[in-house]
Amino acid sequence: MSVRVRFAPSPTGQVHIGNIRAAIFNWLFARHAGGQFLLRIEDTDRERSTPEAVQAVLGAMEWLGLTFDDVPLYQSTQREAHLAAAARLLEQGDAYRFAKGGEGAEATVFRLPWDAERVPGVVVTGTCEISVHPDEPVIIGREGVRYAQISSKGKPVAEHKCLAGFRDLEVLDAGESVRFRLADKIDEILAGRHTESVAGAARLRFTRRSITYQDQVKGVLAKPLDGLADFVIVRSDGHPVFHLGNVADDVTQGVTHIIRGDDHVENTYRHLFLFHALGATAPQYAHLPMIVNAQGKPYSKRDGAAYVGDFREKGYLPEALFNYLALCGWSPGDDREVMTRAELAAAFTLEKVLSSPAQVDLTKLAWMNGEHLRRRPVSERLAGCRADLVAHGFWQEGMDEGYLLKVIDAMAERIKLYTDMAAQAGFFFTEDYPYDEKVMQKRLRKPGGREGLLALREAWAALPVFTAAALEEALKAAAAAHNLNPSDLIHAARVAVSGMGVGPGLYVMLEVLGAERVRRRLERTLALVPAA
Ligand code: GLU
């Protein structure tokens, strides 16, 4: 069977990177297998799933190159299909109608099957006993078993779990006598004709069954049925609930693998029963660990940019964000990091998805962006860098493009985003660059500072060629001649010609600036550093 996966977002506004990462993993999986990557917009929350919110999802996907096959399925168009599925479940006896408090409109509730063994993945794990609080009655009815657990302080803690969780249930009192045996009444109870209330119970004894499945990321996962409750699939106002829509649509779309965030693991235990009751084979599941911040907490807006749109606005390249998110919780198994979409798809397998949470590291992402940036065609880099210079008033029509190209080359290691350009390289394009006063204090406004600049002015003015190598040699010779420390001269020169304490390699920077600019800049700075 060919692979069919889907991204099933619930549009709520902005698109979180954790969400789009699920889309990326699905896309990579489908492209690797030559299968289909489908899009389902789970837009049943009409208030939050506005056209703008849907557009945000589509826009983010398009920007990241997450091409999908087939037209998107809008869940809101599937209401009739969901209600038909609910009707089928009612008819089969896999669901019942229930009104809270016994009056008003009825919801449709999915019943975890009493004969659960027929569902693939259900295993019997043995006899189990639970102590119950004697002050609360144990109530056994069609809607399940209500009892009170005993808290560490001895207080009753109400529980309501599915009937299917309690096969062979016996309710015992403190004296070990059986006060109620479910087998005696099961038919009436399942039919809703009888509810048993047992006062003064001390323990429940039953055969525990668990639902298990093999998660492609997390291994075998299991949940005891006595930890689950029957659940609403159509609300009393007639609206199908998430669980029903999600599963029914996966059946409709013929989904073979579900790759999604591990916040859905708990839902999966329920969904496996729904797939079975709807006559479908459950897909393979792969639950992705969360993306977290440095403290290990879910990564959120408070930790920095968290939405796809934030990164787009900041000037990140889509292929860099794609690459970075693909490596959040997955690795190709070798030491490759900077990869194209095609390389990622070729290498992608679920076995290599990591089972521990992936920590978001924005510094790493910026580095990766720089790597992708350097792989872009020169013409594009030129346009990207120039746009930022224009936006900050450093570039006007008619300026020298050849000079700009040299600057971009010199800055290649330092520019991680096009939007870094003005802040980091603006000084190349103006004679009115500001000085970092702290650096001025440290490097020039001190004994010997002015002397150093004078020595450099003299040494560099005499140079026949203004190349990095010649500049370096001349600086070292000047240091020796004036008995100055070469590294003091290097720092002094940098702040003098750029106003900053950090930047690209000094000699390359000087060569790019050229003899005339460097001369002018030394003069300008000397005027600010009077003789002591
Ligand atoms: N719409 C849900 C979500 O965004 C379902 C996801 C899924 O099943 O993949 O969390």
PDB file of C-alpha atoms in Angstrom, residues 5 98 308 383 469 494:
ATOM      1  CA  VAL A   5       0.163  10.983   5.203  1.00  0.00           C
ATOM      2  CA  PHE A  98     -26.684  10.210  26.856  1.00  0.00           C
ATOM      3  CA  VAL A 308       6.667  30.864  11.018  1.00  0.00           C
ATOM      4  CA  ALA A 383      19.726  41.972  -3.921  1.00  0.00           C
ATOM      5  CA  ALA A 469      49.123  41.312   2.824  1.00  0.00           C
ATOM      6  CA  ARG A 494      39.470  48.663  13.435  1.00  0.00           C
TER       7      ARG A 494
END
